[in-house]
Tab-separated table of C-alpha atoms in Angstrom:
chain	number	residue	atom	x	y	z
A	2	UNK	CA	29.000	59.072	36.046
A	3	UNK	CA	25.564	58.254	37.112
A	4	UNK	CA	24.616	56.954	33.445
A	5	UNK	CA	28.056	54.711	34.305
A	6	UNK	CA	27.187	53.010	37.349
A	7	UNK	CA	23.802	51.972	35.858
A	8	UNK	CA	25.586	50.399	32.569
A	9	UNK	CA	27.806	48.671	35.077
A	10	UNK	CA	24.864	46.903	37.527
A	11	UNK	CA	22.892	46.024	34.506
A	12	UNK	CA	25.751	44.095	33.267
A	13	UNK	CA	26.724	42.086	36.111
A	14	UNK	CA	22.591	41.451	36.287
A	15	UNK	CA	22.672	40.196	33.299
A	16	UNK	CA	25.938	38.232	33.842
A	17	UNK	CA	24.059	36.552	36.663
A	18	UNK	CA	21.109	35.655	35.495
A	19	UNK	CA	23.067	33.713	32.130
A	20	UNK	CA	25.243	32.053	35.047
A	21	UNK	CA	22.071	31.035	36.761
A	22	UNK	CA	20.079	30.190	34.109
A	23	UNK	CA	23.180	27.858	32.593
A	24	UNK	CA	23.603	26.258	36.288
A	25	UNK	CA	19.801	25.483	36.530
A	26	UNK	CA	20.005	23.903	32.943
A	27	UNK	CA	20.938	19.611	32.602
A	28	UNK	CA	23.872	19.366	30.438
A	29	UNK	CA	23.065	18.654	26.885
A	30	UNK	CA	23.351	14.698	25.905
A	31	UNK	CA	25.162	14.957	22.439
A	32	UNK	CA	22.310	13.897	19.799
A	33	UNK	CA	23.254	11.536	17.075
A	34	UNK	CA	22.727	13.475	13.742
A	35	UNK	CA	19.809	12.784	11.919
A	36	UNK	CA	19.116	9.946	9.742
A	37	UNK	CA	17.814	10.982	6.158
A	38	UNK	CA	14.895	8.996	4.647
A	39	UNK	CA	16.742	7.057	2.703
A	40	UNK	CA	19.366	6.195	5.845
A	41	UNK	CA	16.332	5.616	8.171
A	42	UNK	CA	15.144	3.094	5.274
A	43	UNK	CA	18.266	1.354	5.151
A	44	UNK	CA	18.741	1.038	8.704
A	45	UNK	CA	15.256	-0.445	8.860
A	46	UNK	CA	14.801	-3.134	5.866
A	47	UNK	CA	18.531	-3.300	5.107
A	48	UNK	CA	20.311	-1.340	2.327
A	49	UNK	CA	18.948	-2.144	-1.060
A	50	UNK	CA	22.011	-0.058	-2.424
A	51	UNK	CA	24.575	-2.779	-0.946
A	52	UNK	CA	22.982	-5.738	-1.973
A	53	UNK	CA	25.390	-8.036	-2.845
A	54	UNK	CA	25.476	-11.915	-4.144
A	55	UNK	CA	24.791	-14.501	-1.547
A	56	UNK	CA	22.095	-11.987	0.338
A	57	UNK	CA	18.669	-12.664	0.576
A	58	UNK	CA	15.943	-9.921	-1.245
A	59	UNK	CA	12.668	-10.370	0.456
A	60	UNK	CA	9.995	-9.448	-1.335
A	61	UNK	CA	5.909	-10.333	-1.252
A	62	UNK	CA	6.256	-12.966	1.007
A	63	UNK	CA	8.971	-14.777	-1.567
A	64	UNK	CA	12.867	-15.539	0.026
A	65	UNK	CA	14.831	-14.843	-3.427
A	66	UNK	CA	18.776	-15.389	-3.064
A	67	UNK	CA	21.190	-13.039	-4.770
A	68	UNK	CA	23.127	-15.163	-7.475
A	69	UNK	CA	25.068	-12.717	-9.478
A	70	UNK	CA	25.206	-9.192	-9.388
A	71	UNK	CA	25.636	-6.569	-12.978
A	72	UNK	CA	27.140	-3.158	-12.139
A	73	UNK	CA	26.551	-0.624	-14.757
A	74	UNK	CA	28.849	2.079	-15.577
A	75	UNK	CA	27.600	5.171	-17.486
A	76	UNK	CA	30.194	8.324	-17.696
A	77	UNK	CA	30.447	7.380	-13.794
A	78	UNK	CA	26.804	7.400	-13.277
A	79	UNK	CA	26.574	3.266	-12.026
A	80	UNK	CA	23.658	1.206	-11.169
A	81	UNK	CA	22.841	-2.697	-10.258
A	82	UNK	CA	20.894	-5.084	-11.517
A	83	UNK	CA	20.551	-8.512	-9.326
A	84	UNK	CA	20.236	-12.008	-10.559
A	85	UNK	CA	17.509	-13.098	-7.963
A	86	UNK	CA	16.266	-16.799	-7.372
A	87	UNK	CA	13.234	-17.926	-5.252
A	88	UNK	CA	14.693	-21.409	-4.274
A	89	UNK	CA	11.517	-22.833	-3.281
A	90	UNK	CA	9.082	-22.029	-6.728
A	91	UNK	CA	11.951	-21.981	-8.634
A	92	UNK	CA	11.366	-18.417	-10.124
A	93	UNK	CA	14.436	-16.076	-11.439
A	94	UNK	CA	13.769	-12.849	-11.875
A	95	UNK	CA	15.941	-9.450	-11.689
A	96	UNK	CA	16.255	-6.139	-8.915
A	97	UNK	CA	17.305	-2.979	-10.702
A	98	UNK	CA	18.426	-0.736	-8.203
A	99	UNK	CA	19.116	2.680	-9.745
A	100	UNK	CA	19.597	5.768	-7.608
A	101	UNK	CA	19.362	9.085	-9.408
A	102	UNK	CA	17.560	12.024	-7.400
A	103	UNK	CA	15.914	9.286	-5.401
A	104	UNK	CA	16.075	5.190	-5.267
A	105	UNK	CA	14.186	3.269	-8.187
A	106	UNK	CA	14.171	-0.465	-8.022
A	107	UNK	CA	12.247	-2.789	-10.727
A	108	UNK	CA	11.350	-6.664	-10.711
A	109	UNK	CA	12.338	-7.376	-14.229
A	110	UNK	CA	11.416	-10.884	-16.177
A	111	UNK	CA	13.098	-11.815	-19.327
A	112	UNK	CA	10.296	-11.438	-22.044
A	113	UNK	CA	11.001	-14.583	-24.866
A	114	UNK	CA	8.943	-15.576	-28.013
A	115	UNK	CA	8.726	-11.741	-28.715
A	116	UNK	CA	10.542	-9.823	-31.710
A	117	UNK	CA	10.559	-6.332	-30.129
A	118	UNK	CA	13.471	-3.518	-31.216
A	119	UNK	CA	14.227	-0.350	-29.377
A	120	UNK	CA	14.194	2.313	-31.413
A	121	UNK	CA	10.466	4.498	-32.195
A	122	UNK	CA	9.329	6.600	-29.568
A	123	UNK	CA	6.523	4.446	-28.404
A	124	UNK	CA	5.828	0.488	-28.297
A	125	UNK	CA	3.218	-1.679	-27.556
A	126	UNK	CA	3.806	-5.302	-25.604
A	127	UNK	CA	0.954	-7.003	-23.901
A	128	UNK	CA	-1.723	-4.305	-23.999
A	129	UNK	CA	0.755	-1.996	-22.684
A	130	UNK	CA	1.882	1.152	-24.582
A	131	UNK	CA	5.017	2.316	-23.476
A	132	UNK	CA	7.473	4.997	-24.212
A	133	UNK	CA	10.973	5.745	-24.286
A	134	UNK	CA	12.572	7.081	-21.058
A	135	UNK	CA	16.537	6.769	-22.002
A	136	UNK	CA	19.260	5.216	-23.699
A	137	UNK	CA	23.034	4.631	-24.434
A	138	UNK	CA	25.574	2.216	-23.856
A	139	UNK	CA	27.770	1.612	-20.556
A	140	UNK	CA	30.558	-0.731	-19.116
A	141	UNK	CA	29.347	-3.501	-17.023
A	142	UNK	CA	31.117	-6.272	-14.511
A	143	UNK	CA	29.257	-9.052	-13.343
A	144	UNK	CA	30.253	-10.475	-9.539
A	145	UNK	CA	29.344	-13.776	-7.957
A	146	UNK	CA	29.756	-15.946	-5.012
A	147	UNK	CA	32.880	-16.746	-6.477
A	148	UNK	CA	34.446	-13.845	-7.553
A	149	UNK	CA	33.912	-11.070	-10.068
A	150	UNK	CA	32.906	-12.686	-13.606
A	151	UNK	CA	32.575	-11.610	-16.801
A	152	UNK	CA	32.365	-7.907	-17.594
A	153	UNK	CA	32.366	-6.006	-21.263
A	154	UNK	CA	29.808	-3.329	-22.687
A	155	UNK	CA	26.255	-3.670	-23.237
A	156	UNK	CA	23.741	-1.031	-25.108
A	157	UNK	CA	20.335	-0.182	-23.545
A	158	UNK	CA	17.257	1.313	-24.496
A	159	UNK	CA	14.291	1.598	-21.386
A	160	UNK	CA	10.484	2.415	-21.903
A	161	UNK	CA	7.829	3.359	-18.789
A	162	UNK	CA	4.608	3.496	-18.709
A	163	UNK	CA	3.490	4.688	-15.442
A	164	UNK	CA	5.033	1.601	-13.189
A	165	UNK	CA	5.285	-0.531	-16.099
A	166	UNK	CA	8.811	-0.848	-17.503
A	167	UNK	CA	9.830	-2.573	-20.943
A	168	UNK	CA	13.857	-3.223	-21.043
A	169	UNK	CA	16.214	-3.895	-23.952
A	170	UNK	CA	19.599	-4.857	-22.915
A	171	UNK	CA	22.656	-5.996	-26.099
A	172	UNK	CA	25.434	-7.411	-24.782
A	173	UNK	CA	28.335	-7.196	-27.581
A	174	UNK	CA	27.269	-8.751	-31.113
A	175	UNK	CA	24.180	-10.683	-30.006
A	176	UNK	CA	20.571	-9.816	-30.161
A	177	UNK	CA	18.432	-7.641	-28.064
A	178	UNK	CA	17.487	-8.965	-24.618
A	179	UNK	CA	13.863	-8.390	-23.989
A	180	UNK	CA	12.757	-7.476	-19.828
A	181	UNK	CA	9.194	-6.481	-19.098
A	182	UNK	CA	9.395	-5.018	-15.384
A	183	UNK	CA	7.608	-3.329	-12.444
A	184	UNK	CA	8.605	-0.671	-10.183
A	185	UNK	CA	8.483	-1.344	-6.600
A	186	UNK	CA	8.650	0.643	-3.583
A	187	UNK	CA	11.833	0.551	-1.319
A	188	UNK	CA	9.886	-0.227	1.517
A	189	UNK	CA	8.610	-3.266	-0.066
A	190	UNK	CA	11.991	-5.028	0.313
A	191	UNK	CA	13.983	-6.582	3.038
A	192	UNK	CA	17.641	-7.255	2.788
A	193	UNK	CA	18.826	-10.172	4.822
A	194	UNK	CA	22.572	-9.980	4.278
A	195	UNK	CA	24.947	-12.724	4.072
A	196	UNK	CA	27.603	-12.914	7.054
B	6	UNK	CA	27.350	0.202	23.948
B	7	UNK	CA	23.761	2.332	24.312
B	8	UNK	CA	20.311	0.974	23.965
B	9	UNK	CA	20.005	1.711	20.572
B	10	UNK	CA	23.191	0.495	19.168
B	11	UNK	CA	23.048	-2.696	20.830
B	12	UNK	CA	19.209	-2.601	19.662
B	13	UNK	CA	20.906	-2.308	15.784
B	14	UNK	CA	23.503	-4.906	16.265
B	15	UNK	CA	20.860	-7.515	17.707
B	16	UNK	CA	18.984	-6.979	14.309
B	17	UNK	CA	21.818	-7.029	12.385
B	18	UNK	CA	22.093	-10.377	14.047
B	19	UNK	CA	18.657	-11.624	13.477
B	20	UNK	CA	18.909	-10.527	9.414
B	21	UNK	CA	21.909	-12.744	9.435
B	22	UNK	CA	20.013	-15.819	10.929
B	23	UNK	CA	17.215	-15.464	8.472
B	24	UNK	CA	20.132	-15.101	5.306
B	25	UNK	CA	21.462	-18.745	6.676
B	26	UNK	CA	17.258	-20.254	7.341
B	27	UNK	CA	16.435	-19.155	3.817
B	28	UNK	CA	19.034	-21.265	2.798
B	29	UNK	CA	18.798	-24.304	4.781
B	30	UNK	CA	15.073	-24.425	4.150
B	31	UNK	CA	16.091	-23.998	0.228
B	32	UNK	CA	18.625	-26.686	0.341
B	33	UNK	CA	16.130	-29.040	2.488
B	34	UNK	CA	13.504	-28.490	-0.021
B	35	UNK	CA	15.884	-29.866	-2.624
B	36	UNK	CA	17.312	-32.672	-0.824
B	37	UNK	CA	13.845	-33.859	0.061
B	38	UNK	CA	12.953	-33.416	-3.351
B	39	UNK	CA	15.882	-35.626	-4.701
B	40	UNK	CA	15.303	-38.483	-2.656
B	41	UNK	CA	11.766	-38.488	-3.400
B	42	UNK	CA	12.538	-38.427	-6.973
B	43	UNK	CA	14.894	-41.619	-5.909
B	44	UNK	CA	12.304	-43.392	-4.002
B	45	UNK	CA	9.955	-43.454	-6.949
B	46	UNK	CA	12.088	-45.475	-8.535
B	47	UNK	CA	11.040	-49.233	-9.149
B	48	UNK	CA	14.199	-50.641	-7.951
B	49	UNK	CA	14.162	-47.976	-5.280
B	50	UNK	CA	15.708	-48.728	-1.622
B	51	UNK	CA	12.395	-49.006	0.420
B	52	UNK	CA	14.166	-46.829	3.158
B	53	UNK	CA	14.924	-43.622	1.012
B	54	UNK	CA	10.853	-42.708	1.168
B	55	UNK	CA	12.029	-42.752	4.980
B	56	UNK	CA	14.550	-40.550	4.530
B	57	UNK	CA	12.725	-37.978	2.171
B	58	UNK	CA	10.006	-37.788	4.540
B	59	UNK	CA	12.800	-36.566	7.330
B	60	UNK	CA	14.072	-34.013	4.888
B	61	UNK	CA	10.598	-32.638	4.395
B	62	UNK	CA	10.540	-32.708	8.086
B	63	UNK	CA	13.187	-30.440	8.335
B	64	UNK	CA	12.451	-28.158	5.841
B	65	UNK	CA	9.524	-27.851	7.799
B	66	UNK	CA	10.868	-27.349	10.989
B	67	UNK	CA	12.871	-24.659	9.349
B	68	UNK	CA	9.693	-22.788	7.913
B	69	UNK	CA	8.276	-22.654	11.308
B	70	UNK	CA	11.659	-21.729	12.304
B	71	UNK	CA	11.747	-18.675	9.385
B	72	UNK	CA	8.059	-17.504	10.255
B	73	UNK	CA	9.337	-17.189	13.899
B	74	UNK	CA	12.902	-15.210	12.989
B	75	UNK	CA	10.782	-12.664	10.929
B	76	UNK	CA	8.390	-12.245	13.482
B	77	UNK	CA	11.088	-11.119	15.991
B	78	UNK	CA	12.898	-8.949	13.375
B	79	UNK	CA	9.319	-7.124	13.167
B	80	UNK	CA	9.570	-6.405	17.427
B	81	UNK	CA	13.227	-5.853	16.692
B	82	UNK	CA	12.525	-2.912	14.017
B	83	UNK	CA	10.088	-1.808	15.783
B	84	UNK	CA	11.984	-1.707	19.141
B	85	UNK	CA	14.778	0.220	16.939
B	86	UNK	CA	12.152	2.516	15.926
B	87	UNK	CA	11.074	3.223	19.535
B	88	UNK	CA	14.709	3.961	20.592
B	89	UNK	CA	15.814	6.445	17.625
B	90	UNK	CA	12.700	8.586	18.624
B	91	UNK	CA	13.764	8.641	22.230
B	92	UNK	CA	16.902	9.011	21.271
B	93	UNK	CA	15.909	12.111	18.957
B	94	UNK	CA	13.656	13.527	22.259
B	95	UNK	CA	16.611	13.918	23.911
């Protein structure tokens, strides 16, 4: 009986002391969930993964305006490629925006006078050795200010070395597109989004 | 609205304003630089060297304009910054 009563008090202590510590404490403000890197980054410079024509990439001090916009389509895998103009110096150039375990985006420029081929392991443009990273063929659709455009298959073949990128692109029967690129950091771009 | 959102939506706003200066200062640029290309002209009106002058005027005034729109988007991301950490504090 005596074992009892003590079970009994030392419950209702410790009943009172949760009440009191719960009335002593502020009610909790409901937290927003946290952002992930990659949300934090988009909230900050603007989402490179929604870039869209008629937004404005800045990048190294250069204002370049989206034109056109590729979306590649892999076995559902997709990634982006922008058509990019710097009004002012007159430069074109292309954003790859890729996102597989992590964001990649390139600068690419179209490479010309050159008769490079895909195909060995290893190749050599400018000095630069580079190797091959992937290949294969997706479905693309191009969109623009005015609408989407035109949209078909193309077959690609990518080499690296280090930041250095060398891309082939072969849009139905004609020849192989030549793009010597450079990978940039996210946090090297700011989206200013058209209204 | 909290401090925070309404911190996000004025930045929203400012990234907006810089999309439409980019290209007005672009299309300025080009305007000046078609009259010019008119004015050179021999037969050229004597009043369109005037008038490309103004348009590199404004494109001017709008790269002033630009400069001062990033600037505040830097306080503004920076201000958002502040606010998500004090908002994270609790």
């Amino acid at each position: 009986m005596e074992a009892l009563v003590i079970v009994v008090v030392v419950l209702l202590a410790g009943g009172a002391a949760v009440a009191l510590a719960r009335r002593g404490r502020q009610p909790e403000r409901e937290r927003p969930p946290a952002l992930t890197p990659a949300a934090e980054q988009a909230a900050l410079h603007g989402d490179v993964r929604r870039i869209r024509p008629g937004d404005v990439v800045n990048h190294d001090g250069t204002d370049y305006i989206v034109e056109r916009t590729m979306t590649f389509d892999e076995g559902g895998f997709t990634w982006q490629e922008h058509f990019l103009t710097d009004q002012v110096a007159g430069r074109r150039t292309w954003l790859s925006v890729e996102d597989d375990d992590g964001l990649e985006l390139a600068f690419y420029e179209r490479v010309t006078g050159v008769t490079l081929e895909p195909g060995p392991g290893t190749l050599t443009h400018d000095g630069v050795t580079y190797e091959r990273d992937e290949q294969g063929r997706a479905s693309f659709r191009t969109d623009t200010l005015d609408g989407p455009g035109e949209s078909g298959q193309v077959e690609y073949a990518d080499y690296a070395a280090g930041d250095r990128l060398l891309a082939f692109e072969r849009y139905g029967q004609g020849g192989w597109e030549v793009s010597a690129g450079t990978v940039v950091s996210q946090h090297a771009i700011e989206v200013y989004p058209r209204s | 609205m909290s401090a925070l959102e309404a911190a996000l939506l004025e930045e929203t706003a400012l990234r907006s304003r810089l999309n439409a200066l980019v290209r007005e200062h672009a299309d300025a640029l080009k305007e000046a630089e078609r009259v010019q290309v008119q004015a050179s002209r021999p037969d050229a009106d004597p009043d369109l060297t005037a008038t490309a002058g103004r348009w590199s005027a404004v494109a001017a005034r709008l790269a002033a304009e630009l400069d001062e729109h990033r600037a505040k988007l830097r306080e503004q991301q920076a201000l958002v910054e502040r606010l998500k950490v004090e908002d994270a504090g609790g």
